Short mmCIF file of C-alpha atoms in Angstrom, two decimals:
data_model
loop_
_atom_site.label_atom_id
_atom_site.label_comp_id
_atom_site.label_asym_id
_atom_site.label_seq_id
_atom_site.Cartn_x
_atom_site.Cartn_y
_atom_site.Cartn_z
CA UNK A 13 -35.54 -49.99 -6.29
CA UNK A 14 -33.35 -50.10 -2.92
CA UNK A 15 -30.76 -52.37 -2.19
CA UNK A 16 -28.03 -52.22 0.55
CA UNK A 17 -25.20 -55.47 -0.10
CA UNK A 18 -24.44 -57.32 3.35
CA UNK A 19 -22.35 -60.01 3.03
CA UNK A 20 -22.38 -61.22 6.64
CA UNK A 21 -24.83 -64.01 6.12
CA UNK A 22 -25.76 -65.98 3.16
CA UNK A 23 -29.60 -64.78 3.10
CA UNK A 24 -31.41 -61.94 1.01
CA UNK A 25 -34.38 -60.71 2.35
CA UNK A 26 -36.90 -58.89 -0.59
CA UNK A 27 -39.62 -56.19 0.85
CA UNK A 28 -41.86 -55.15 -2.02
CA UNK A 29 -44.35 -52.27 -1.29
CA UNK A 30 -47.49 -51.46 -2.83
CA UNK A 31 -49.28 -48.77 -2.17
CA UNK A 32 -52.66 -50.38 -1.51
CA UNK A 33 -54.22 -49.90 1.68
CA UNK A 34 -57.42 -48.70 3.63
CA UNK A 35 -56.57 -45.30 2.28
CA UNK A 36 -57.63 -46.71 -1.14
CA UNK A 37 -61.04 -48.61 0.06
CA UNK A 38 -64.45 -47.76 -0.53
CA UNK A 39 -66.59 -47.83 2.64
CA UNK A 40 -68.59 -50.88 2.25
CA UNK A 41 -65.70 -52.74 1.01
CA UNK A 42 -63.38 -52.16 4.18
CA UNK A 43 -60.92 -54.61 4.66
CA UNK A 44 -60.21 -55.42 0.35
CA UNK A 45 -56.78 -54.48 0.77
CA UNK A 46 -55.96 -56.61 3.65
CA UNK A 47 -57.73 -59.66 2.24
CA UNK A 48 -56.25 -59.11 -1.58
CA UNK A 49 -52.66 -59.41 0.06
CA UNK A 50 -54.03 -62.34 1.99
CA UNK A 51 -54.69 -64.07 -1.05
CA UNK A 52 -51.85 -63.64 -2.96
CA UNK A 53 -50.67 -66.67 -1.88
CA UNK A 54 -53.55 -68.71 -2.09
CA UNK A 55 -52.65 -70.47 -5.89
CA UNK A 56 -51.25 -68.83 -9.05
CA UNK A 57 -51.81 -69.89 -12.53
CA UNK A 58 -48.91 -71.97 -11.86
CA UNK A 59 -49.20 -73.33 -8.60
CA UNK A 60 -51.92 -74.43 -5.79
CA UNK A 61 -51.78 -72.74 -2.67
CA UNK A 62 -50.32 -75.77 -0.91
CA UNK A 63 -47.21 -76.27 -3.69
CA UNK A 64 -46.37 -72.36 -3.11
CA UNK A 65 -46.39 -73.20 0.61
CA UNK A 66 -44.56 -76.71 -0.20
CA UNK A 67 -42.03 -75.29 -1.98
CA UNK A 68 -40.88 -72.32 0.01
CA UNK A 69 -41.04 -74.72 3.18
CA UNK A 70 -39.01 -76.82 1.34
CA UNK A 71 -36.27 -74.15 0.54
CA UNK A 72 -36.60 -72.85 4.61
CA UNK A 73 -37.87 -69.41 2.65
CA UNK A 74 -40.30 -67.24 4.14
CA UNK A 75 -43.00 -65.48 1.92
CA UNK A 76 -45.92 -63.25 3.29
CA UNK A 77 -47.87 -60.11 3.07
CA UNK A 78 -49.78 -58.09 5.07
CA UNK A 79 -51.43 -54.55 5.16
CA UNK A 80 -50.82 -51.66 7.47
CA UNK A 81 -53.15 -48.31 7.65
CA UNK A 82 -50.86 -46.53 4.32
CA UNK A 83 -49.46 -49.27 2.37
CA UNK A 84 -49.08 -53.15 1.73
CA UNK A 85 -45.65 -55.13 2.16
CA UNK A 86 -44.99 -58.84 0.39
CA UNK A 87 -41.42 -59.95 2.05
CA UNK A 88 -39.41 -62.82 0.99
CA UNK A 89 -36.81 -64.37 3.11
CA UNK A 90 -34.69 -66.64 1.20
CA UNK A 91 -31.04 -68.23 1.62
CA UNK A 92 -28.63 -67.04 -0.76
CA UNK A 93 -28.20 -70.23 -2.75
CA UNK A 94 -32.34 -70.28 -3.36
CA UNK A 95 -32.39 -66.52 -4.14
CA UNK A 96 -33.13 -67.58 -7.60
CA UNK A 97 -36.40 -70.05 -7.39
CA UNK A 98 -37.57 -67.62 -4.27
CA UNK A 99 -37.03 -64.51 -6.66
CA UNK A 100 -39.14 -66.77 -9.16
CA UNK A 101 -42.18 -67.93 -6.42
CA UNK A 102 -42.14 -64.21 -5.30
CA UNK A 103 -42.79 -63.09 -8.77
CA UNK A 104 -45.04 -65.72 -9.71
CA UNK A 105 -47.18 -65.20 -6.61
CA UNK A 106 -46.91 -60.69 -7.94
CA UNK A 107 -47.83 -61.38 -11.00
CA UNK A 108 -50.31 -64.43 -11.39
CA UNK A 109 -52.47 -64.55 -8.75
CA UNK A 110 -55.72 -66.42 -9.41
CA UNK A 111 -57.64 -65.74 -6.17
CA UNK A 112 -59.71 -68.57 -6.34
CA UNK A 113 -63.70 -68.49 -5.03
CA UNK A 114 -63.32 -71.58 -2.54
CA UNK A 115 -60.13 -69.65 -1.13
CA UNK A 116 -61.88 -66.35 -0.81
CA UNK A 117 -64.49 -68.05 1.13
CA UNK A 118 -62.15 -69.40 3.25
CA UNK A 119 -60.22 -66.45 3.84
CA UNK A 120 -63.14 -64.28 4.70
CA UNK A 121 -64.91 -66.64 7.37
CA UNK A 122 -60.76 -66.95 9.19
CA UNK A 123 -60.83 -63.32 8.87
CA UNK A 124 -64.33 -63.09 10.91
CA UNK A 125 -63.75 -65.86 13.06
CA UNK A 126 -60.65 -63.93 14.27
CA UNK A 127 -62.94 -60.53 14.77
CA UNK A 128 -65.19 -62.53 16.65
CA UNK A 129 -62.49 -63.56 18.66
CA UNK A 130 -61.17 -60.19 19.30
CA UNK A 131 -64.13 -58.84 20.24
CA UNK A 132 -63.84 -60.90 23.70
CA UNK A 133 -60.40 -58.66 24.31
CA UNK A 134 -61.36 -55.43 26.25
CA UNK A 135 -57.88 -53.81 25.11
CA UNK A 136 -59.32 -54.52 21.18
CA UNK A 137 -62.83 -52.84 22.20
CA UNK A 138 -60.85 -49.83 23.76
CA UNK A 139 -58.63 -50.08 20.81
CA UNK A 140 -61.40 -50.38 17.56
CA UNK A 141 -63.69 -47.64 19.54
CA UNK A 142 -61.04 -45.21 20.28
CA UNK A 143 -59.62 -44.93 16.45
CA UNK A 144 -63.41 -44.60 15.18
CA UNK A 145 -64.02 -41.61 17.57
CA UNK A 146 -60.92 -39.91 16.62
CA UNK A 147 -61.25 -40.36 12.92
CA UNK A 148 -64.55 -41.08 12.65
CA UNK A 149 -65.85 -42.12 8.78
CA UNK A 150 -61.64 -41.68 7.51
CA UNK A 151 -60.52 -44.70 7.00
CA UNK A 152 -57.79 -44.70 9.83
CA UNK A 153 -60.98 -45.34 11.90
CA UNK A 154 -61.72 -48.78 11.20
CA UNK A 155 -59.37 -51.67 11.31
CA UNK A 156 -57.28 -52.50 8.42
CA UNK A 157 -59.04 -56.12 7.99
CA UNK A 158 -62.36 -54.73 8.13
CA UNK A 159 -65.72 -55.89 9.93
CA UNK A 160 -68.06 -59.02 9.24
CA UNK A 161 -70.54 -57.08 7.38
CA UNK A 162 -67.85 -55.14 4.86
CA UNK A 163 -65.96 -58.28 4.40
CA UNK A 164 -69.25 -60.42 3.78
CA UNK A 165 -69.56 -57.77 0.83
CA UNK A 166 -66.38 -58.32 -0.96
CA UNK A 167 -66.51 -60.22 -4.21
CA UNK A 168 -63.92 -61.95 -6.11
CA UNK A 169 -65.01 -59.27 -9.15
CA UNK A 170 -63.94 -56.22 -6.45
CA UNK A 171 -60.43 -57.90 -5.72
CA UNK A 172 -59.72 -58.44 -9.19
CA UNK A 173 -60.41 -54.42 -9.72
CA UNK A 174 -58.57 -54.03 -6.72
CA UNK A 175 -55.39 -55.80 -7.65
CA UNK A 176 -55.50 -54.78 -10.92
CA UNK A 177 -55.42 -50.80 -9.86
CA UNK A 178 -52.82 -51.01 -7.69
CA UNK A 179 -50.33 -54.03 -8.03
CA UNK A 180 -48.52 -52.40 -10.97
CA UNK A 181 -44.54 -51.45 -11.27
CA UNK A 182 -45.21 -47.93 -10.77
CA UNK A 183 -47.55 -47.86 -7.74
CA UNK A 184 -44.38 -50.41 -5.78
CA UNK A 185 -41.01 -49.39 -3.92
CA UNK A 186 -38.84 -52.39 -4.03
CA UNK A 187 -36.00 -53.07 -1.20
CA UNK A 188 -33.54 -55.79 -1.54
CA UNK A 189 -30.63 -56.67 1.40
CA UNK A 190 -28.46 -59.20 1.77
CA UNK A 191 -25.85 -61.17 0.42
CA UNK A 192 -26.64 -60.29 -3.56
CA UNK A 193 -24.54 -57.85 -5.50
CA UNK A 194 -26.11 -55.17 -7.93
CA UNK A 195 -25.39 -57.29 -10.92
CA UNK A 196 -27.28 -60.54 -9.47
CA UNK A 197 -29.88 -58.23 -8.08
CA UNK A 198 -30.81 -56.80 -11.95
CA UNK A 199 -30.49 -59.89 -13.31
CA UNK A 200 -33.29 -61.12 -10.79
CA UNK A 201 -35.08 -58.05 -11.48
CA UNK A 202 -34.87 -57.68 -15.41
CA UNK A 203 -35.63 -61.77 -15.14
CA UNK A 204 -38.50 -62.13 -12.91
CA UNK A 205 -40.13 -58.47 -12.71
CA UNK A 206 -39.02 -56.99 -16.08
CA UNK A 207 -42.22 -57.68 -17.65
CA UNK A 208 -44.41 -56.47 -14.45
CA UNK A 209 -47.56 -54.55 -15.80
CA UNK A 210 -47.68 -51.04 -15.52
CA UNK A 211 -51.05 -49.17 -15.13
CA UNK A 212 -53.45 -46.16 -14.91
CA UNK A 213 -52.73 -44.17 -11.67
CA UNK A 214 -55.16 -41.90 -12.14
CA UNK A 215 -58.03 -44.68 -11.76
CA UNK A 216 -56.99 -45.27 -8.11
CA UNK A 217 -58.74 -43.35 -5.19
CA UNK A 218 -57.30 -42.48 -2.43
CA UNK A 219 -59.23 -40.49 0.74
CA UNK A 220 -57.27 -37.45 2.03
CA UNK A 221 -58.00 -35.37 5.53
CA UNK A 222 -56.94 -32.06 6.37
CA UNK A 223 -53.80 -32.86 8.28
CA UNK A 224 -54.44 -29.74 11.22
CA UNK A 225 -57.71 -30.64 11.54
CA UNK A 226 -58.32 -31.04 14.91
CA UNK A 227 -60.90 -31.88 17.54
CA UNK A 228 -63.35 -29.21 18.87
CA UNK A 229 -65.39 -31.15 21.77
CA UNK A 230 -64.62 -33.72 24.18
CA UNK A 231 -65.96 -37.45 23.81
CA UNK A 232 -66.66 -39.73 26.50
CA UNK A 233 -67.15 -42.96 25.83
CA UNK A 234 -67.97 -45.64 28.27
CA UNK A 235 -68.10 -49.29 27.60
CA UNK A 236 -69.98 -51.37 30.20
CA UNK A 237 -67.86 -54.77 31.10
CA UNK A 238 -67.90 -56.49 34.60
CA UNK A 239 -64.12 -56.29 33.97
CA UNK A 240 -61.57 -56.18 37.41
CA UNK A 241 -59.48 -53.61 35.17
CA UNK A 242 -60.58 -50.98 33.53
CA UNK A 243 -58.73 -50.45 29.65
CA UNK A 244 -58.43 -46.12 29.45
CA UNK A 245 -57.04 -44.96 25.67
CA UNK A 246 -57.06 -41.07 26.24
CA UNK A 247 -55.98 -39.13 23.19
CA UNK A 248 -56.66 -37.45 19.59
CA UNK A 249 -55.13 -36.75 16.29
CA UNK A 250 -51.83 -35.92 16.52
CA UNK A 251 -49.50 -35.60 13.44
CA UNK A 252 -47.91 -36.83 10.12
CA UNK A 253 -45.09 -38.22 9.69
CA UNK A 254 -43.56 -35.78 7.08
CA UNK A 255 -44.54 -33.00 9.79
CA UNK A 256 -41.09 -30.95 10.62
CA UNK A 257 -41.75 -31.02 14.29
CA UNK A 258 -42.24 -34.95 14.16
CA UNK A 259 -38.79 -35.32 15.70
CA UNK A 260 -39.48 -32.38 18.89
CA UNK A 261 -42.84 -34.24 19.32
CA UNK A 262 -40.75 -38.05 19.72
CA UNK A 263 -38.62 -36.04 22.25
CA UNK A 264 -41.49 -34.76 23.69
CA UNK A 265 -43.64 -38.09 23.91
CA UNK A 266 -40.69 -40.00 25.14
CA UNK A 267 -40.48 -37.89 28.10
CA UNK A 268 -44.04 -37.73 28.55
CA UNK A 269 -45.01 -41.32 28.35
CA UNK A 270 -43.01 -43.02 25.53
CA UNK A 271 -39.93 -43.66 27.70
CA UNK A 272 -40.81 -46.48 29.43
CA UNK A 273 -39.66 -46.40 33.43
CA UNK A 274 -37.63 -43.28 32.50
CA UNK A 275 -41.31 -41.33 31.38
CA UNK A 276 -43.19 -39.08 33.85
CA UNK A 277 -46.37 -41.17 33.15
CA UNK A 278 -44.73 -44.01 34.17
CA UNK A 279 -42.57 -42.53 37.38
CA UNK A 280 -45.96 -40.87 38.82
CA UNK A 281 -49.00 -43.59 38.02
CA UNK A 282 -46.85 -46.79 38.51
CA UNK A 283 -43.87 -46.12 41.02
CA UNK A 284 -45.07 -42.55 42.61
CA UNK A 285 -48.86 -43.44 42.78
CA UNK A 286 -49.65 -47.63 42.34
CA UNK A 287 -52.04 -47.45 40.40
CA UNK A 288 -50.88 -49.62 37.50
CA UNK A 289 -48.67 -51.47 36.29
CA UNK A 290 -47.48 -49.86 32.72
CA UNK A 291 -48.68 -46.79 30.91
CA UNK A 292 -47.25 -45.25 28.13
CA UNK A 293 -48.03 -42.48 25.31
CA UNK A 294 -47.70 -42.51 21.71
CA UNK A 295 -47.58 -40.52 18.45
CA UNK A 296 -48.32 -42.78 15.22
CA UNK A 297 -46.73 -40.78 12.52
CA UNK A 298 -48.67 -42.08 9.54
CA UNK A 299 -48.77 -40.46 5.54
CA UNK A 300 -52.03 -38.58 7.00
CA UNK A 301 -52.65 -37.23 10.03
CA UNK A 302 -51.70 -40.04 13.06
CA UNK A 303 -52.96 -40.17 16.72
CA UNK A 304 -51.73 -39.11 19.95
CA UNK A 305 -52.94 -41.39 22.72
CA UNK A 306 -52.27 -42.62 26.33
CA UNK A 307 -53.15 -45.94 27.55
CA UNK A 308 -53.40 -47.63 30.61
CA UNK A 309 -55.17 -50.70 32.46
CA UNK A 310 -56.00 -50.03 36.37
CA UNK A 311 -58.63 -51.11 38.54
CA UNK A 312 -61.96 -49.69 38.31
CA UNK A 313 -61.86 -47.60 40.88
CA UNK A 314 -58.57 -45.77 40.32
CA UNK A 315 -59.81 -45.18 36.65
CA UNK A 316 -60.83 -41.51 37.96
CA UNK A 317 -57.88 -40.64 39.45
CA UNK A 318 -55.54 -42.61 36.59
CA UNK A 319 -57.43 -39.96 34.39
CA UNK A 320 -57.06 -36.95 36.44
CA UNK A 321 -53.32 -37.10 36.83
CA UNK A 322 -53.14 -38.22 32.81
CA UNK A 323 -54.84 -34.70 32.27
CA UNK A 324 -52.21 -33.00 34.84
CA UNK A 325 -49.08 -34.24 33.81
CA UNK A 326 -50.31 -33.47 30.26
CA UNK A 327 -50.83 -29.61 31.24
CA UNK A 328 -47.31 -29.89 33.12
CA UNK A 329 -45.58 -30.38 30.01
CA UNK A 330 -47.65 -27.66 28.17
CA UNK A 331 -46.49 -25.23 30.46
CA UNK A 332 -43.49 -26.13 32.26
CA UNK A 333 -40.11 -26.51 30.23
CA UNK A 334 -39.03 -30.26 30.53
CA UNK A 335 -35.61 -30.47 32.71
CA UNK A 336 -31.92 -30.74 30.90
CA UNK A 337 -31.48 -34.26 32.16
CA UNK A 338 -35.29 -35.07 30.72
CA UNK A 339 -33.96 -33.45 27.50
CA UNK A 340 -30.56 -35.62 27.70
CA UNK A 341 -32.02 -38.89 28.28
CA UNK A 342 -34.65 -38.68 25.86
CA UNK A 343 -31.74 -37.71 23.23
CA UNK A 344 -29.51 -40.63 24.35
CA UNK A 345 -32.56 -43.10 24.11
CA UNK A 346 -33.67 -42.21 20.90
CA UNK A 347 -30.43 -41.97 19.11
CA UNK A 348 -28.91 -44.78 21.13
CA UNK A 349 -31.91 -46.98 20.17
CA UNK A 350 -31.88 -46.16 16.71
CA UNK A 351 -28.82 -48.68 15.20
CA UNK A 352 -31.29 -51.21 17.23
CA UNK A 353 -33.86 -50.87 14.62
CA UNK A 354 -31.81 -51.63 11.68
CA UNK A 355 -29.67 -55.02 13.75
CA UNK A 356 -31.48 -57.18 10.83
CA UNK A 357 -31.85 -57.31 6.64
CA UNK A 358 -35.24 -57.61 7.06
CA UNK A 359 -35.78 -55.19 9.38
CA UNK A 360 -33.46 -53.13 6.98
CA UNK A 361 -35.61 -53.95 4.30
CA UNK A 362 -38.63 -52.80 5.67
CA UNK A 363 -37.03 -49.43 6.90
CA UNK A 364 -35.54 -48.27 3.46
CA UNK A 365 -39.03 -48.81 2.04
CA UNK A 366 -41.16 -46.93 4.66
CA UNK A 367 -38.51 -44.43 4.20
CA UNK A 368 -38.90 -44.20 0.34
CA UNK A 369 -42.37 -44.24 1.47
CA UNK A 370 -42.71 -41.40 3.39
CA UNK A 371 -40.00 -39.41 1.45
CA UNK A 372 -37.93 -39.06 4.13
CA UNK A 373 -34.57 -38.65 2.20
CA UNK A 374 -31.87 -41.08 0.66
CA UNK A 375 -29.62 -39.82 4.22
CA UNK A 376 -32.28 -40.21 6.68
CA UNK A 377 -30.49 -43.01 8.29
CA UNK A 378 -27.37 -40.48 8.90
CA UNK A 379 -29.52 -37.29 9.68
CA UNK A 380 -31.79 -38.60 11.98
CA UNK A 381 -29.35 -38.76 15.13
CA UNK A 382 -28.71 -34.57 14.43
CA UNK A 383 -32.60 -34.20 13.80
CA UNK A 384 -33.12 -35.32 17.42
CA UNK A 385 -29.77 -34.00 18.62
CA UNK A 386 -31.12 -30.23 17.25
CA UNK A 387 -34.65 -30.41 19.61
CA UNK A 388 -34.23 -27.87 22.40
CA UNK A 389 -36.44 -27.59 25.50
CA UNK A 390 -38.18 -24.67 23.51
CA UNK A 391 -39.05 -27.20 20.83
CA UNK A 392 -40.31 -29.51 23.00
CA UNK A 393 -42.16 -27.00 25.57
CA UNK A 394 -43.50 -25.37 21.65
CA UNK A 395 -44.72 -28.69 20.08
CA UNK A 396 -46.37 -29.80 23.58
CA UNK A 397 -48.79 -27.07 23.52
CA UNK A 398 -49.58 -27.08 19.92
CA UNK A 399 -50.55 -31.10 19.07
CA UNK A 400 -51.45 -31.70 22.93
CA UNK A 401 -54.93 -31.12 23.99
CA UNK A 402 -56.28 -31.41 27.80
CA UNK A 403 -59.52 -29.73 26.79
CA UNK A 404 -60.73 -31.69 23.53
CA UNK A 405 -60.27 -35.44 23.34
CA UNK A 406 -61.51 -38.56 23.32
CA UNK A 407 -61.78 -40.75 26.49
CA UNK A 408 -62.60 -44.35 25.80
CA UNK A 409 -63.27 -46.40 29.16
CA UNK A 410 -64.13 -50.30 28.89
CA UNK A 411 -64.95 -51.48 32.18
CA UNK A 412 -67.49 -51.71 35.27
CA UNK A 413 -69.42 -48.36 35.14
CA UNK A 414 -70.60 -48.18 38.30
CA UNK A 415 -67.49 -48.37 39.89
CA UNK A 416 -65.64 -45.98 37.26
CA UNK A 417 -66.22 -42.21 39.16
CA UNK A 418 -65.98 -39.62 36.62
CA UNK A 419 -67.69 -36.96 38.62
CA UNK A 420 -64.52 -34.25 38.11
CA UNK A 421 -64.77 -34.16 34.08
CA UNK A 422 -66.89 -31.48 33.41
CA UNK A 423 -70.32 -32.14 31.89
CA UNK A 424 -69.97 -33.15 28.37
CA UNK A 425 -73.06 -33.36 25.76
CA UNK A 426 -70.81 -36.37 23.83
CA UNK A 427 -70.54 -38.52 26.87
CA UNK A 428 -72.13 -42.52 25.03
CA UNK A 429 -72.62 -45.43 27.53
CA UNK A 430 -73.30 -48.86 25.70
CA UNK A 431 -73.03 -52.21 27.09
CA UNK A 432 -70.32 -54.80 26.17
#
């Protein structure tokens, strides 16, 4: 359990995480972690859904969960003189959850109405396509709320077994801020959690890849669209976030593409060049192995030349030491930004728990400003040329074909054309 006392404004703000996501899925029943979460507050053995919505309306509370690729969050946000009856909902809705068939049902055909919907969105094509070429069967290549057909094969028996394996005390970090001293905050706890089933770790699954795995061809992929702009993801896997160099490679990315105007992507495709107008780069740093990728929207005929200088600028960094000022900036951004991400409880909430998460250290918050500080041009100039790759990577193009020239990539054996 975390908790960090702020006294600044009367509201506590409760981030429970379970460790129950994708990673923990069977194939054919992708998406069970996203849509057990879902129904946690659909009606307890206490209350209907619409009295646990009622009620924390009622109070001005907030009370949700949702699923990311590693883990599940349920997040209370409750004013100080309701902490009690929203520590009490929040438990109830933990511990009692009766996921009722008609509710299921209903769940699962929003759930597929809004894939349907997405599928219209060439950005969510790009998106969905690139992740499954770069992980492929893993689970961090399908979407966390599954597809129609894996979510048309979840029963209420399999989110029972679900919930049962891993909504237990010792498979949960808990993170508390706000106004709520330690004592109030175990009394809570010992109250409303104290009798919070424990279970049988060793029944859980959980799908590991080797985290330097890395690819060995080039994929193509071309989606067909009669689209004005063409959506580009470029990339591959990239790292995890308990990798050493994680903080070189932020330096790195941020002068490559993550830094918004200030990145070279951005200088040379938007102001230099005109051919768009954003593009930026990104490293997920997830428990397993993350992604690297680039993405851009331009017309269809500057998607060959948007690509080309992607590729150059990537070489430039592999083999050219990035400039002092480059270094500087990227230093000052990142550190500079950092207080930024912690300006709320909840979003302190959420960070102490990822943190926990990813073992990251009880300091982290006062060691990550030297961890970026410490990144040389070495480090960065070393970390470019070992997680980026300008010879094998996936290239995921929805748009109008005919007017996409790709005549400069080399021949490739894994080029795939479909129609959208």
């Amino acid at each position: 359990m975390l908790h960090a006392e702020r006294h600044n404004l009367p509201i506590v703000m409760v981030t429970l995480l379970i460790k129950a996501s994708p990673l923990n899925e069977p194939d054919d029943k992708a998406g069970i972690a996203y849509l057990t979460a879902k129904m946690l507050t659909e009606g307890t053995k206490k209350r209907k859904a619409s009295e646990i919505s009622e009620e924390i309306e009622f109070m001005g509370a907030s009370l949700d969960a949702s699923t990311s690729s590693d883990y599940t969050t349920i997040s209370l946000s409750v004013l100080r003189k309701d902490v009690e009856k929203g520590f009490e909902i929040f438990s109830d809705v933990l511990q009692n959850p009766l996921f009722p068939e008609e509710e299921i049902k209903r769940k699962k055909e929003i759930i597929k109405g809004s894939l349907m919907q997405s599928e219209e969105d060439p950005s969510f094509v790009a998106s969905k396509t690139f992740i499954k070429e770069v992980f492929g069967d893993h689970p961090y290549g399908r979407l966390v709320n599954g597809s129609i057909e894996t979510i048309d094969s979840i029963k209420r028996g399999d989110i029972v077994k679900f919930y049962n394996e891993h909504y237990i005390s010792d498979n949960a970090i808990l993170s508390v801020v706000g106004d709520i001293t330690p004592n109030e905050l175990n009394s809570l706890i010992d109250k409303y959690l104290g009798q919070w089933k424990t279970g049988d770790k060793s029944q859980q699954t959980e799908v590991r890849i080797q985290t330097e795995k890395k690819h060995k061809d080039k994929k193509i992929v071309i989606i067909d669209k009669n689209i004005t702009q063409a959506n580009i993801i470029f990339g591959h896997r990239g790292i995890a976030r308990d990798n050493p160099d994680y903080y070189a490679v932020s330096v790195m990315n941020y002068i490559l593409g993550g830094g918004g105007f200030a990145s070279r992507l951005m200088k040379v495709l938007r102001d230099d060049m005109g051919l768009t107008y954003s593009i930026y780069s990104s490293f997920s740093g997830n428990k397993e192995i993350g992604q690297f990728e680039v993405e851009v929207q331009t017309k269809n005929e500057s998607a060959g030349t948007a690509i080309r200088e992607i590729l150059k600028q990537i070489n430039k960094i592999k083999t050219e030491a990035v400039t002092e000022q480059e270094l500087n900036d990227a230093k000052a951004y990142l550190t500079g930004s950092f207080p930024r991400r912690l300006e709320t409880s909840k979003r302190i909430a959420d960070f102490l728990a990822a943190v926990e998460f990813y073992k990251l250290g009880d300091d982290y918050i006062k060691r990550y400003p030297d961890y970026i500080n410490q990144v040389t041009k070495e480090d960065v100039l070393r970390v470019a040329k070992k997680y980026l790759n300008s010879e094998n990577y996936v290239l995921v193009i929805v748009g109008d074909k005919k007017k996409i020239d790709l005549s400069y990539l080399q021949p490739s054996e894994n080029i795939k054309q479909f129609t959208y």
